Amino acid sequence: MDTQRITGAARQMGGRLRRVAGDSGYRARQSAEDVYDEALDLGARAMRQARGHAAHLADDALEAGQALYGRSSAALSRQAGEHPLVLIAAAALTGAAIAWLLSSSSQRR
């Protein structure tokens, strides 16, 4: 009788331990899933913020490039207006250089 009581108590204790272990395993899994979901949300939020910052940087770079292009075009126009002979000479030299390059490449063939 004592053996049966001890065996029954051990089985009952084992069942309780299994239930406690199952509950704690479920809670641990649920906690891990919650942490995973939170990390996923944080990552998505960081991605959206980075994308927004990159778009702002690209817009700023475009505006700066357009402003620089406008200033350089104005400066070139002003210089061409002040020194038209230099502009004509530069264009003639550029044309001569291109003609020389094209003629030398056709002679090699």
Short mmCIF file of C-alpha atoms in Angstrom, two decimals:
data_model
loop_
_atom_site.label_atom_id
_atom_site.label_comp_id
_atom_site.label_asym_id
_atom_site.label_seq_id
_atom_site.Cartn_x
_atom_site.Cartn_y
_atom_site.Cartn_z
CA MET A 1 0.00 0.00 0.00
CA ASP A 2 2.79 2.41 0.80
CA THR A 3 4.42 1.66 -2.54
CA GLN A 4 1.21 2.43 -4.36
CA ARG A 5 0.78 5.67 -2.47
CA ILE A 6 4.35 6.72 -3.19
CA THR A 7 3.96 5.79 -6.86
CA GLY A 8 0.65 7.66 -7.11
CA ALA A 9 2.12 10.72 -5.40
CA ALA A 10 5.14 10.60 -7.73
CA ARG A 11 2.88 10.36 -10.78
CA GLN A 12 0.74 13.19 -9.51
CA MET A 13 3.84 15.31 -8.87
CA GLY A 14 5.16 14.43 -12.37
CA GLY A 15 1.86 15.55 -13.91
CA ARG A 16 2.00 18.82 -12.04
CA LEU A 17 5.62 19.36 -13.09
CA ARG A 18 4.71 18.65 -16.72
CA ARG A 19 1.85 21.14 -16.53
CA VAL A 20 4.07 23.78 -14.93
CA ALA A 21 6.80 23.14 -17.51
CA GLY A 22 4.27 23.29 -20.32
CA ASP A 23 2.85 26.55 -19.00
CA SER A 24 6.29 28.11 -18.61
CA GLY A 25 7.30 26.87 -22.07
CA TYR A 26 4.16 28.41 -23.54
CA ARG A 27 4.84 31.68 -21.73
CA ALA A 28 8.48 31.68 -22.90
CA ARG A 29 7.43 31.03 -26.48
CA GLN A 30 4.78 33.74 -26.30
CA SER A 31 7.30 36.17 -24.82
CA ALA A 32 9.82 35.33 -27.56
CA GLU A 33 7.16 35.88 -30.23
CA ASP A 34 6.25 39.24 -28.67
CA VAL A 35 9.90 40.31 -28.63
CA TYR A 36 10.29 39.17 -32.25
CA ASP A 37 7.20 41.16 -33.33
CA GLU A 38 8.46 44.23 -31.49
CA ALA A 39 11.88 43.94 -33.12
CA LEU A 40 10.22 43.56 -36.51
CA ASP A 41 8.16 46.70 -35.91
CA LEU A 42 11.23 48.64 -34.79
CA GLY A 43 13.14 47.51 -37.87
CA ALA A 44 10.30 48.54 -40.19
CA ARG A 45 10.06 51.92 -38.48
CA ALA A 46 13.83 52.44 -38.80
CA MET A 47 13.63 51.49 -42.49
CA ARG A 48 10.86 54.03 -43.12
CA GLN A 49 12.81 56.75 -41.30
CA ALA A 50 16.00 55.96 -43.24
CA ARG A 51 14.08 56.02 -46.51
CA GLY A 52 12.59 59.41 -45.59
CA HIS A 53 15.99 60.83 -44.64
CA ALA A 54 17.50 59.54 -47.87
CA ALA A 55 14.74 61.18 -49.89
CA HIS A 56 15.33 64.49 -48.11
CA LEU A 57 19.07 64.24 -48.73
CA ALA A 58 18.47 63.50 -52.41
CA ASP A 59 16.15 66.51 -52.70
CA ASP A 60 18.73 68.74 -51.00
CA ALA A 61 21.48 67.47 -53.32
CA LEU A 62 19.29 68.09 -56.37
CA GLU A 63 18.53 71.65 -55.25
CA ALA A 64 22.22 72.33 -54.56
CA GLY A 65 23.20 70.90 -57.95
CA GLN A 66 20.62 72.99 -59.75
CA ALA A 67 21.78 76.13 -57.94
CA LEU A 68 25.41 75.39 -58.78
CA TYR A 69 24.53 74.72 -62.42
CA GLY A 70 22.65 78.01 -62.61
CA ARG A 71 25.55 79.97 -61.11
CA SER A 72 28.13 78.33 -63.36
CA SER A 73 25.99 78.94 -66.47
CA ALA A 74 25.61 82.59 -65.48
CA ALA A 75 29.35 82.92 -64.86
CA LEU A 76 30.16 81.28 -68.21
CA SER A 77 27.72 83.55 -70.02
CA ARG A 78 29.19 86.59 -68.31
CA GLN A 79 32.75 85.52 -69.23
CA ALA A 80 31.72 84.83 -72.82
CA GLY A 81 30.12 88.27 -73.03
CA GLU A 82 33.22 89.95 -71.63
CA HIS A 83 35.76 88.00 -73.72
CA PRO A 84 34.13 86.75 -76.94
CA LEU A 85 37.46 86.25 -78.77
CA VAL A 86 38.71 83.89 -76.07
CA LEU A 87 35.50 81.87 -76.40
CA ILE A 88 35.93 81.68 -80.20
CA ALA A 89 39.57 80.60 -79.80
CA ALA A 90 38.62 77.93 -77.22
CA ALA A 91 35.91 76.58 -79.54
CA ALA A 92 38.37 76.51 -82.47
CA LEU A 93 41.01 74.68 -80.41
CA THR A 94 38.42 72.18 -79.17
CA GLY A 95 37.25 71.53 -82.73
CA ALA A 96 40.83 71.13 -83.96
CA ALA A 97 41.61 68.68 -81.15
CA ILE A 98 38.52 66.59 -81.95
CA ALA A 99 39.37 66.59 -85.68
CA TRP A 100 42.95 65.54 -84.93
CA LEU A 101 41.75 62.69 -82.66
CA LEU A 102 39.27 61.47 -85.26
CA SER A 103 41.76 61.62 -88.12
CA SER A 104 44.48 59.84 -86.15
CA SER A 105 42.08 57.03 -85.16
CA SER A 106 40.96 56.55 -88.79
CA GLN A 107 44.60 56.37 -89.97
CA ARG A 108 45.34 53.48 -87.57
CA ARG A 109 42.75 51.28 -89.22
#
